Tab-separated table of C-alpha atoms in Angstrom:
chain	number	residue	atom	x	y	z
J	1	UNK	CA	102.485	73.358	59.227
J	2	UNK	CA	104.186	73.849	62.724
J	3	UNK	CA	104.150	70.140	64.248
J	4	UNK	CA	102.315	69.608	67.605
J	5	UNK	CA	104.355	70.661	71.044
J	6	UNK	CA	105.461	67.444	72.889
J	7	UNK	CA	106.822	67.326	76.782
J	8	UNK	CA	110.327	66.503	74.970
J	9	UNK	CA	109.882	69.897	73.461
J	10	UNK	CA	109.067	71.449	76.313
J	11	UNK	CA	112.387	72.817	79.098
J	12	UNK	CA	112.432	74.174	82.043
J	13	UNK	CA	115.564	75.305	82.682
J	14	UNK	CA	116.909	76.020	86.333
J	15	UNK	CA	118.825	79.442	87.306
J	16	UNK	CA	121.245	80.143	90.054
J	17	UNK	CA	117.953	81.902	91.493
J	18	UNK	CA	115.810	78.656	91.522
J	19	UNK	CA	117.779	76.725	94.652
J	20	UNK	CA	115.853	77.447	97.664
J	21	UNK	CA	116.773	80.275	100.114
J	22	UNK	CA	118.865	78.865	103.197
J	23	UNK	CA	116.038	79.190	105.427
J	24	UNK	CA	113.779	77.344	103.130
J	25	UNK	CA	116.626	74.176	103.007
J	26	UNK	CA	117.144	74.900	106.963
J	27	UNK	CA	113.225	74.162	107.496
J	28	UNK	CA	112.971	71.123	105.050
J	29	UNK	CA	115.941	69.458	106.553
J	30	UNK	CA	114.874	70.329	109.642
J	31	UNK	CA	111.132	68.566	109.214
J	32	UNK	CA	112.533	66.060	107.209
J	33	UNK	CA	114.737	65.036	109.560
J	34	UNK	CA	111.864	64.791	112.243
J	35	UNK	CA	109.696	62.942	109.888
J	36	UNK	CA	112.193	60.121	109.672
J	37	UNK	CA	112.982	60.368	113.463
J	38	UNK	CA	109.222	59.332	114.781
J	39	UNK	CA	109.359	56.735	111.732
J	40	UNK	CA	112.155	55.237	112.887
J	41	UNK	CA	110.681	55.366	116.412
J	42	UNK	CA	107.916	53.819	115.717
J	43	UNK	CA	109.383	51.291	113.314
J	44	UNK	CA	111.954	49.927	115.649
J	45	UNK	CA	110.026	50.271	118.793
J	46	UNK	CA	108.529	47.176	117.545
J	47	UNK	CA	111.555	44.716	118.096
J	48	UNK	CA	112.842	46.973	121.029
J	49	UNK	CA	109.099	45.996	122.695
J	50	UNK	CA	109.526	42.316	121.356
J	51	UNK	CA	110.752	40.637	124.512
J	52	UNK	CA	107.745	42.760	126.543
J	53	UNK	CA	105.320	41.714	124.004
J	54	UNK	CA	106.408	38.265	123.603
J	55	UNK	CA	105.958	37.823	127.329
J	56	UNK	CA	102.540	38.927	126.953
J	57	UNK	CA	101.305	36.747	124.153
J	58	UNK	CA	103.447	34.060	126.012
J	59	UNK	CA	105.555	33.617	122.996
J	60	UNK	CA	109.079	31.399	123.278
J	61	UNK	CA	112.459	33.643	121.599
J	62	UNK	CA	112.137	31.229	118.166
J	63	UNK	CA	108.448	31.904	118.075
J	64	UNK	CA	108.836	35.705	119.055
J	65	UNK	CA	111.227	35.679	115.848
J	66	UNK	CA	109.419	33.794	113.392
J	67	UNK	CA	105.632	36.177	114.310
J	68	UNK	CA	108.495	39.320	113.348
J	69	UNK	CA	109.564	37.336	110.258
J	70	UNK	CA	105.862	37.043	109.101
J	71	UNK	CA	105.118	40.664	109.793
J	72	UNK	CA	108.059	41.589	107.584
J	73	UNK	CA	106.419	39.749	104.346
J	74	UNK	CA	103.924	41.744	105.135
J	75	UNK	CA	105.664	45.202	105.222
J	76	UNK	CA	107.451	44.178	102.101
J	77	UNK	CA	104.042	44.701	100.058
J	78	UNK	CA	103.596	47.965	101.718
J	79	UNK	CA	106.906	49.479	101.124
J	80	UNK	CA	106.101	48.892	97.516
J	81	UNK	CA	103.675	51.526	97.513
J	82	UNK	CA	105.591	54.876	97.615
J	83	UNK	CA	107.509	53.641	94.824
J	84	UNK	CA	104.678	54.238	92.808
J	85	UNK	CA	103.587	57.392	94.682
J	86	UNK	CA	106.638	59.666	94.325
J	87	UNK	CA	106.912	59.561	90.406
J	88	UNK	CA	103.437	60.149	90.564
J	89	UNK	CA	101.674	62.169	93.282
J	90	UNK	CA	105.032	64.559	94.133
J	91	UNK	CA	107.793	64.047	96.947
J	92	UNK	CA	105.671	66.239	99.301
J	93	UNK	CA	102.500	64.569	98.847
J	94	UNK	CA	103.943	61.416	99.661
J	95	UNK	CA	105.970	62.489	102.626
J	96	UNK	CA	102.751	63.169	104.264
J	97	UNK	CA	101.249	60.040	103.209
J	98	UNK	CA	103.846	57.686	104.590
J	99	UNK	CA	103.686	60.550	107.939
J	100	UNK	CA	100.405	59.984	108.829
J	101	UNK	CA	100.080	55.984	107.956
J	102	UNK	CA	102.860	55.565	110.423
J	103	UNK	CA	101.018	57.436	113.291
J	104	UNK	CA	98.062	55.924	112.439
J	105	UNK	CA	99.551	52.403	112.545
J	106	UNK	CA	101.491	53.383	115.757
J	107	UNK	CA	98.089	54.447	117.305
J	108	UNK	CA	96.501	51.184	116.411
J	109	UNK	CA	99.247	48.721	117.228
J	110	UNK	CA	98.249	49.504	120.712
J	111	UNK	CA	94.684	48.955	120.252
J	112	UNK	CA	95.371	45.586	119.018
J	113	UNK	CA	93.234	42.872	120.715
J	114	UNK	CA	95.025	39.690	119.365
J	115	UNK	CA	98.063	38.067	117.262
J	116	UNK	CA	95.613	38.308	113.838
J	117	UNK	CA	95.253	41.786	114.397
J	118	UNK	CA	98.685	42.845	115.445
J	119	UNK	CA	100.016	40.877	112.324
J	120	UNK	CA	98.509	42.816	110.216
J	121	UNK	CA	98.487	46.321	111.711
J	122	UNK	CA	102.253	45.930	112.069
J	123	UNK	CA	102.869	45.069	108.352
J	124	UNK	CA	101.469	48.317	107.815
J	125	UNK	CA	104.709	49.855	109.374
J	126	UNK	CA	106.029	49.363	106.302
J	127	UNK	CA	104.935	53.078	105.534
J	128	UNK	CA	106.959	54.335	108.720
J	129	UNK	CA	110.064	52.447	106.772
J	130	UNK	CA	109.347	53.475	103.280
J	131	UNK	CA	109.580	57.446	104.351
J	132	UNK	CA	112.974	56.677	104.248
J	133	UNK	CA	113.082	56.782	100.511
J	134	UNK	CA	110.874	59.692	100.216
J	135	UNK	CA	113.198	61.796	102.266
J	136	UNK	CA	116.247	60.586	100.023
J	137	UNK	CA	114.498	61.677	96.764
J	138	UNK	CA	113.037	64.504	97.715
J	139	UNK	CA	116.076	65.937	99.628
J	140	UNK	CA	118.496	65.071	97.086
J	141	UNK	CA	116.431	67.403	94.888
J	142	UNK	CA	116.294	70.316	96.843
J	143	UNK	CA	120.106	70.133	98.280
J	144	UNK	CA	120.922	69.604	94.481
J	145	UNK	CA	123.431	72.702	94.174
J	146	UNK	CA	124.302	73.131	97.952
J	147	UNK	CA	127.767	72.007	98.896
J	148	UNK	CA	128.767	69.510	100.931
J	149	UNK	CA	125.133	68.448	100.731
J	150	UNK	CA	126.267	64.774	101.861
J	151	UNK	CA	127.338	66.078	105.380
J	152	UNK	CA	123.603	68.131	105.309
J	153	UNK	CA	122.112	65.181	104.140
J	154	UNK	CA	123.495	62.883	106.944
J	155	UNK	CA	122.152	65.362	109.753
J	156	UNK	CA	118.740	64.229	108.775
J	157	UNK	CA	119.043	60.762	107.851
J	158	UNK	CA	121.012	60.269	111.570
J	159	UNK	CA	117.108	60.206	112.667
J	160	UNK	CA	118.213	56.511	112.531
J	161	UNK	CA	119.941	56.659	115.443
J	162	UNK	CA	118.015	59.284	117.185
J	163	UNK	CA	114.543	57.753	116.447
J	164	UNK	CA	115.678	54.685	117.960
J	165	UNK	CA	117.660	56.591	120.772
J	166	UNK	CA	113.845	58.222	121.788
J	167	UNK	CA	111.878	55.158	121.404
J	168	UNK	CA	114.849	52.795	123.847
J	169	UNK	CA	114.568	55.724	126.127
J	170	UNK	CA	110.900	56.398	126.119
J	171	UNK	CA	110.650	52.904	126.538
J	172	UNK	CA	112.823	52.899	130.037
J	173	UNK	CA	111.051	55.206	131.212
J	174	UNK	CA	107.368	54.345	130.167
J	175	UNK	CA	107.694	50.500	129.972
J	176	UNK	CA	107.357	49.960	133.557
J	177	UNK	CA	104.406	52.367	134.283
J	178	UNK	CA	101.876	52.127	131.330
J	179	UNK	CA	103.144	49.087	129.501
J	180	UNK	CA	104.244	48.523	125.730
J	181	UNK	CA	100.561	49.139	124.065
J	182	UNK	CA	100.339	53.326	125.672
J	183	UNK	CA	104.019	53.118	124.206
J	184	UNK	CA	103.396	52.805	120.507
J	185	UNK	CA	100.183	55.332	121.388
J	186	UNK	CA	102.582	57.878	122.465
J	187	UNK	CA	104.294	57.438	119.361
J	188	UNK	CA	101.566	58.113	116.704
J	189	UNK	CA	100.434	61.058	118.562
J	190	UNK	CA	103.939	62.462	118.583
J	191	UNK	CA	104.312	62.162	114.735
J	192	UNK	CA	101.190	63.384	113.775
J	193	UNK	CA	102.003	66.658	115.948
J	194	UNK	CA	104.823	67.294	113.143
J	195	UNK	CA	102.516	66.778	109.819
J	196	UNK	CA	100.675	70.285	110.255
J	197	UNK	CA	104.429	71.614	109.721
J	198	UNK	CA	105.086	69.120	106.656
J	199	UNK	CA	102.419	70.471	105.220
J	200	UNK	CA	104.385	73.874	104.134
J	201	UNK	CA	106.966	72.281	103.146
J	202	UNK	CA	108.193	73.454	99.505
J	203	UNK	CA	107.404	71.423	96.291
J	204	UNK	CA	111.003	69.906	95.211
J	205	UNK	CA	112.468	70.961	92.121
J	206	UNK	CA	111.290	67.757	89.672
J	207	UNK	CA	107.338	68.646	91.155
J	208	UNK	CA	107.852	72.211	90.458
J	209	UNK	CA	109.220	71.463	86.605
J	210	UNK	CA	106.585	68.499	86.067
J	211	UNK	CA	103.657	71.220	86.912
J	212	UNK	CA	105.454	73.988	84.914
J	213	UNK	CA	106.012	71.329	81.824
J	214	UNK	CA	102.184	70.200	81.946
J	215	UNK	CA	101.166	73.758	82.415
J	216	UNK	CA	103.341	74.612	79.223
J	217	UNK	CA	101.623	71.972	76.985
J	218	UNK	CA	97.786	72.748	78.549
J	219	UNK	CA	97.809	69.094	80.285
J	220	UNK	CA	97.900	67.157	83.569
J	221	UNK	CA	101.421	65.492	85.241
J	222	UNK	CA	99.735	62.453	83.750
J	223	UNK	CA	102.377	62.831	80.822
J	224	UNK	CA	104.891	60.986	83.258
J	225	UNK	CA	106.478	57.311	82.390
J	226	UNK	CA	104.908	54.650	83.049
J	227	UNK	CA	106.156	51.864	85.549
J	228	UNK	CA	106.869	49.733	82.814
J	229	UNK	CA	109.100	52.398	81.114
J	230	UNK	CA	110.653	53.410	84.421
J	231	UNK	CA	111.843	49.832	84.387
J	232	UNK	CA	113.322	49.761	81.622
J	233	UNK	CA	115.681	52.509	82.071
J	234	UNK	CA	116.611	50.925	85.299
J	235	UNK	CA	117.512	48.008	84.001
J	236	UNK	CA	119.184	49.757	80.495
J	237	UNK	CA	122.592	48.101	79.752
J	238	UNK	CA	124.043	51.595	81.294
J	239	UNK	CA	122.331	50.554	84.329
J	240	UNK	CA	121.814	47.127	84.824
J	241	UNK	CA	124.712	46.392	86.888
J	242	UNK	CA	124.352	49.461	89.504
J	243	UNK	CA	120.754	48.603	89.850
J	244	UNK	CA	121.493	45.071	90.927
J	245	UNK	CA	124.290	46.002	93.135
J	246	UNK	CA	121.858	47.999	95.125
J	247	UNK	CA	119.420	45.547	95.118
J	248	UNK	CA	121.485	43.217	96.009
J	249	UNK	CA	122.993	46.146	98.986
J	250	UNK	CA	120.081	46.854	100.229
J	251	UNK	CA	118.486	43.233	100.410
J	252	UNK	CA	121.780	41.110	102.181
J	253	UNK	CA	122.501	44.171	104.475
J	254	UNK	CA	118.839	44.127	106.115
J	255	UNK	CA	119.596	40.367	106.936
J	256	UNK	CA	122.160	41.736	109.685
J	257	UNK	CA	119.986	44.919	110.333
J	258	UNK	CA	117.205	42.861	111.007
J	259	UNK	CA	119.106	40.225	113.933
J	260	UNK	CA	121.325	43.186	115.540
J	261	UNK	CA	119.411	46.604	115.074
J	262	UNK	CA	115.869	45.500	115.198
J	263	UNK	CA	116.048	42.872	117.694
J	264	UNK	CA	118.704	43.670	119.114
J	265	UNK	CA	117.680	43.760	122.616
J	266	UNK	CA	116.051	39.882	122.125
J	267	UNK	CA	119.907	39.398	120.723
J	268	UNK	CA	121.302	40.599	123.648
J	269	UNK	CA	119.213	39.226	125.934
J	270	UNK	CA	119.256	35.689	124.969
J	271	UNK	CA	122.808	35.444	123.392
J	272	UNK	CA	124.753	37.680	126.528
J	273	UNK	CA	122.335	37.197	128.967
J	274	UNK	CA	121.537	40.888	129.706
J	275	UNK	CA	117.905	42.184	130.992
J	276	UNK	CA	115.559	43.944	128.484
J	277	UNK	CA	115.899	46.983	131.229
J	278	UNK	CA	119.533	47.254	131.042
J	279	UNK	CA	119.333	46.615	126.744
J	280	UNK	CA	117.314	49.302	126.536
J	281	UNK	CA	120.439	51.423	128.311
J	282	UNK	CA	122.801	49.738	125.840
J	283	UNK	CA	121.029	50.750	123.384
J	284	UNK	CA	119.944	54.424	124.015
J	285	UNK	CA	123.985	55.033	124.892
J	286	UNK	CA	124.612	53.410	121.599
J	287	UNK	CA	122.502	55.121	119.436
J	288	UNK	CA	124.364	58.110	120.462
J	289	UNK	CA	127.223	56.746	119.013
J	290	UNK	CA	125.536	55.379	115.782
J	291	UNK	CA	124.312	59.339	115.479
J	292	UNK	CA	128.044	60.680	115.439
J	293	UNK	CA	128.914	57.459	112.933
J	294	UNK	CA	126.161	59.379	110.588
J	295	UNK	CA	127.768	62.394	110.585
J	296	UNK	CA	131.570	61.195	110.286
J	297	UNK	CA	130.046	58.911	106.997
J	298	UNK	CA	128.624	61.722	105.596
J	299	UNK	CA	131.455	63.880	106.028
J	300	UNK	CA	133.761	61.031	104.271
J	301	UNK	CA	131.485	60.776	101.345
J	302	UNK	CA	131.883	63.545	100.425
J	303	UNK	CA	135.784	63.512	100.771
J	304	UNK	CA	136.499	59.653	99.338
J	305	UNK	CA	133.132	59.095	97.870
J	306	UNK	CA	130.331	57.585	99.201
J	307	UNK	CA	130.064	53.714	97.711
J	308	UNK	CA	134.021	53.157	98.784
J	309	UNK	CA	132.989	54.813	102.026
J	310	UNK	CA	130.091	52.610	102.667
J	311	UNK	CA	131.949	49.448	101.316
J	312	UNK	CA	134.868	49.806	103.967
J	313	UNK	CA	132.137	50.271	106.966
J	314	UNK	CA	130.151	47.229	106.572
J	315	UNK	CA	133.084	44.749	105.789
J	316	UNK	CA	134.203	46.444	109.635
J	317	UNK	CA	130.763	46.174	111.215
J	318	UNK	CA	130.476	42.613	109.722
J	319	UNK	CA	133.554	41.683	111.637
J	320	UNK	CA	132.188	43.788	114.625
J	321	UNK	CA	129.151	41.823	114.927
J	322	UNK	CA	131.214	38.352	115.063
J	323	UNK	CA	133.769	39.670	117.859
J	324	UNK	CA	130.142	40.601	119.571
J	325	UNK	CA	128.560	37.470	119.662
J	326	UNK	CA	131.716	34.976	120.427
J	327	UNK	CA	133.112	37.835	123.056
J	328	UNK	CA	132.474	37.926	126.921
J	329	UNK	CA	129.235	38.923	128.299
J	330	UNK	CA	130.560	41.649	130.105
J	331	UNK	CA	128.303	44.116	129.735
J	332	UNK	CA	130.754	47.179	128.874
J	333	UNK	CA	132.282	44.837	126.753
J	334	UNK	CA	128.797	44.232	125.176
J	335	UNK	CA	128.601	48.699	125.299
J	336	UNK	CA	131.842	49.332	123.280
J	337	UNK	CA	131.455	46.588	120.569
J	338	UNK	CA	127.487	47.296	120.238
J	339	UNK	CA	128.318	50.713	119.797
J	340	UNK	CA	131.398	50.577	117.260
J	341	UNK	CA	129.188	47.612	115.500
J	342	UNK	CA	126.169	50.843	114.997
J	343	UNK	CA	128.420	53.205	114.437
J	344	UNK	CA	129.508	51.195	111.312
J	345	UNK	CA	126.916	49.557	110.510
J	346	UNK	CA	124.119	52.432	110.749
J	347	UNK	CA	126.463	55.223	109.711
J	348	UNK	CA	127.104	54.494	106.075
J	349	UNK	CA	122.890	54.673	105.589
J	350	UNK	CA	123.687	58.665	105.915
J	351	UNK	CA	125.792	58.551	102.594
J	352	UNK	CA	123.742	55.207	100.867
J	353	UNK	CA	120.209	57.119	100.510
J	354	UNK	CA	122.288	60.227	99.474
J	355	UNK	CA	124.153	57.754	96.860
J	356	UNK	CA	120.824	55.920	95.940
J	357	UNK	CA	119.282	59.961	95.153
J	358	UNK	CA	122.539	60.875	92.688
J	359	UNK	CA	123.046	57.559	91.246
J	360	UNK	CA	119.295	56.924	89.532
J	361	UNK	CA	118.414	59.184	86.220
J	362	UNK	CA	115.742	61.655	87.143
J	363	UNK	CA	113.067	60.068	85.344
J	364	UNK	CA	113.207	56.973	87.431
J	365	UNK	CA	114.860	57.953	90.388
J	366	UNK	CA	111.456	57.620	92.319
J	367	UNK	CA	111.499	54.019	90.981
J	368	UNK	CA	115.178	53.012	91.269
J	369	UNK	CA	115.391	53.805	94.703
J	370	UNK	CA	112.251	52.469	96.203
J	371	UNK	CA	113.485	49.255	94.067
J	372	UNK	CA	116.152	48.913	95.762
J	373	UNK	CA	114.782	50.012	99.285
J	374	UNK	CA	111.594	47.802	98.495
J	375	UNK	CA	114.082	44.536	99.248
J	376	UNK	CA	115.014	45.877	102.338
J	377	UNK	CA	111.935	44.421	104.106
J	378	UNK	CA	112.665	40.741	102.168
J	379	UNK	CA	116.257	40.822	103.753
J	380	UNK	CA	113.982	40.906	107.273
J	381	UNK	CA	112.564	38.393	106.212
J	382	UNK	CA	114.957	35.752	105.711
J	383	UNK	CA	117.345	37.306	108.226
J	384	UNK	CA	114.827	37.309	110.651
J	385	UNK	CA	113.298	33.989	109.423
J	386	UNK	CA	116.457	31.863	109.377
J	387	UNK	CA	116.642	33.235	112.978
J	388	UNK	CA	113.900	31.642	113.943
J	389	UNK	CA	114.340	28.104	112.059
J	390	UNK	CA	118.465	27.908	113.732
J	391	UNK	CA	116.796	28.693	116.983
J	392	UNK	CA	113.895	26.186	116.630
J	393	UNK	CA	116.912	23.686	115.636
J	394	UNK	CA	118.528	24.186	119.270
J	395	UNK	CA	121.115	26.274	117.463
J	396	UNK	CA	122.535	28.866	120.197
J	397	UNK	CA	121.453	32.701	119.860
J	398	UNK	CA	125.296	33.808	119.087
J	399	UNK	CA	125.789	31.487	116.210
J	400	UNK	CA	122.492	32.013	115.178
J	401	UNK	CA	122.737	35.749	114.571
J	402	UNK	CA	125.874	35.271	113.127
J	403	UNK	CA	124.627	32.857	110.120
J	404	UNK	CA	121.728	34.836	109.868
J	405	UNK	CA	123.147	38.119	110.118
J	406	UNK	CA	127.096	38.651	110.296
J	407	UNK	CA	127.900	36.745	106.983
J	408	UNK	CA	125.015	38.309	105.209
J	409	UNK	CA	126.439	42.033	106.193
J	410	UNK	CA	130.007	41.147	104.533
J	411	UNK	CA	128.258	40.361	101.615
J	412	UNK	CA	126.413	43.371	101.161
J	413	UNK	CA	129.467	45.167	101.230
J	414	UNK	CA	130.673	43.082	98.221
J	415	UNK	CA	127.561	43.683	96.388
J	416	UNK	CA	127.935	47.418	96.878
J	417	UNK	CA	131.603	47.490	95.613
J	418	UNK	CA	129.817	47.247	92.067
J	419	UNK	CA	127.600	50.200	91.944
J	420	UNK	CA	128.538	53.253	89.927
J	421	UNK	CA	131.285	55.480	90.963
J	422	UNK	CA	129.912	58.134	92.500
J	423	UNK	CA	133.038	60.475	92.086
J	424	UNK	CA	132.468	60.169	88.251
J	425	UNK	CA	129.157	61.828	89.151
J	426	UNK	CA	130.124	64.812	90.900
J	427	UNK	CA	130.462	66.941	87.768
J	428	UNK	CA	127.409	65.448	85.899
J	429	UNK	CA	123.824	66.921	85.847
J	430	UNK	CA	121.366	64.589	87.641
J	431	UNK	CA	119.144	65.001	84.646
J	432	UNK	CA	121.681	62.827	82.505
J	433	UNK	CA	121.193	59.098	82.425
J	434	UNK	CA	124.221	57.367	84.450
J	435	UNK	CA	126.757	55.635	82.701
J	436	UNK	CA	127.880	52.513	84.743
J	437	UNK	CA	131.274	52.955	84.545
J	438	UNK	CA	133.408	51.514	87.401
């Protein structure tokens, strides 16, 4: 008797004719990359608005810090979510899920009435962080046989830079006439004028050969792993050590992200001394550098390979941020280290979620990267929490952000020196499990 079909069975195989026509990859990069701009926007509007919104609430710099450091536990739960969603639901479907939760929570942060109700609408941001992940899976899957996809990729993942470019210089401009609530308003209305155009996007290629694998055997995408055995296979003996390494990447780098990208302006202004109006200058010019360091790290990833690439930057921005805090408070000194300090320290993200996308198996890619991404909002957190407690001590701001941040940046670097090769990977089909060979 012929035995019963199974999924393991069942291939799909992909053609030369199955990659996406350039105008199809042209319009997903192109809405991608807007996706993650307003997320960013509206994501770090938050701590560019801090010092406005602390006034407001009359809130001191250590208690401004530690309201930001709750708020992060919160957006840690929520950044779990898509995690779950992407292996799941599809990459699409949960592009537009984390879209419109950020506009919505964008919309609302305005309406807030009180600290309660900001807390929590503002740990809901952790959807406008977690599209970062969704962009990295689903993009690595359609730019899967596209050279120099790296250098594409970092095009749309500079919305880093851009995002927070729009929402400093929004800010300058709209700060002083309608006040930081209409600000976060204008926000969520701009990103949910971009979701009627997410909605065509294309299925990615893993969607596509789920549905055509279920359709095969006459069931539902149901078939999929479970979380448990998603886990599993991330932490496999052939995997164990590059999934902690980006754990461990992801977690000790958002420490320093947290103190000098995030509030940076409260940084500036209480460790150099310069106004929230001119910060917001510093940082829009900047972020304009930060968007070339994108490009010029995704370029080099694909030359020297992207974990040796990424290494190098943040042991540099590391030191960056020290010269920055125990420099003069000259403010174009303040401009050129600020900007080489992004420009390392932001750059590197455009070859990291690239990395993150090649490095996972396929079957738990979904799961390995929001893993990984999911600590992101713990190293907030603590970065942002020991902040506030070496503040509340008397500690000055510049040492402050340096124990907090600076020392926690070089040692993200050293975790990421032990994550898989990606040069070994170049050759190898993304469908094959990862051998963690260094």
């Amino acid at each position: 008797m012929p035995r019963e079909t199974t999924v393991e069975d069942t291939e799909v195989r992909s053609s030369p004719g199955d990659q996406p026509r350039s105008r199809t990859l042209a319009y997903v990069c192109v809405i991608c990359g807007l996706a993650w701009v307003m997320s960013v926007y509206d994501f770090t509007l938050f701590g560019t608005l801090l010092p406005a919104i602390a006034e407001d609430f009359g809130w001191s710099a250590a208690e401004a810090t530690m309201f930001n450091t709750v708020c992060q536990i919160g957006i840690f739960f929520v950044s779990l979510v898509p995690g779950y969603l992407i292996d799941r639901v599809g990459r699409k479907k949960s592009l537009i899920i984390m879209m419109v939760g950020g506009a919505l929570v964008a919309g609302f942060t305005g309406a807030a009435t009180g600290v309660l109700s900001l807390l929590v609408i503002r740990a809901l941001s952790g959807l406008s962080l977690a599209e970062e992940v969704v962009n990295a899976v689903y993009l690595s899957e359609m730019l899967e046989k596209v050279k120099r996809r790296g250098l594409i990729y970092s095009l749309v993942q500079s919305g880093w830079p851009i995002g927070a470019l729009l929402g400093a210089g929004i800010c300058a401009l709209t700060l002083p006439l309608v006040g930081w609530r209409w600000s976060f308003v204008i926000a969520g209305v701009a990103t949910l004028l971009i979701v009627p155009f997410a909605l065509k996007l294309p299925v990615s290629r893993r969607d596509e050969k789920t549905a055509k694998v279920a359709a095969a055997l006459k069931a539902t995408p149901r078939e999929k792993k479970s979380l448990a055995q998603e886990f599993r296979i991330l932490f496999s003996p052939s995997l164990r050590k590059h999934t902690l390494a980006m754990c461990g990447a992801w977690l000790f780098n958002w420490f320093g992200n947290q103190v000098f990208t995030v509030l940076g302006t409260t940084v500036l202004l209480e460790a150099k001394g310069i106004p929230l109006e001119r910060g917001l200058i510093i940082l829009v010019v900047s972020n304009v550098v930060a968007f070339i360091g994108y490009l010029c790290h995704g370029w080099l990833g694909d030359r020297v390979g992207r974990r040796n690439t990424i290494v190098r930057s943040w042991m540099i921005a590391a030191a960056l941020s020290v010269v920055l805090m125990l420099g003069p408070s000259n403010e174009l000194f303040v401009f050129v280290i600020y900007s080489l300090f992004l420009f390392f320290q932001l750059g590197p993200y455009a070859a990291l979620l690239f990395y993150m996308g090649e490095s996972f198996p396929e079957e738990a890619r979904g799961s390995g990267a929001n893993l990984a991404h999911a600590l992101a909002p713990i190293g907030s957190i603590f970065g942002s929490g020991i902040l506030a407690v070496l503040l509340g001590m008397g500690v000055s701001m510049s040492w402050s952000a340096i124990f907090a941040g600076s020392i926690f940046l070089a040692i993200s670097a050293f975790c990421m020196r032990f994550g898989v090769d990606d040069r070994k990977l170049r050759d190898r089909s993304t469908t094959q499990p990862v051998a963690a060979k260094h």
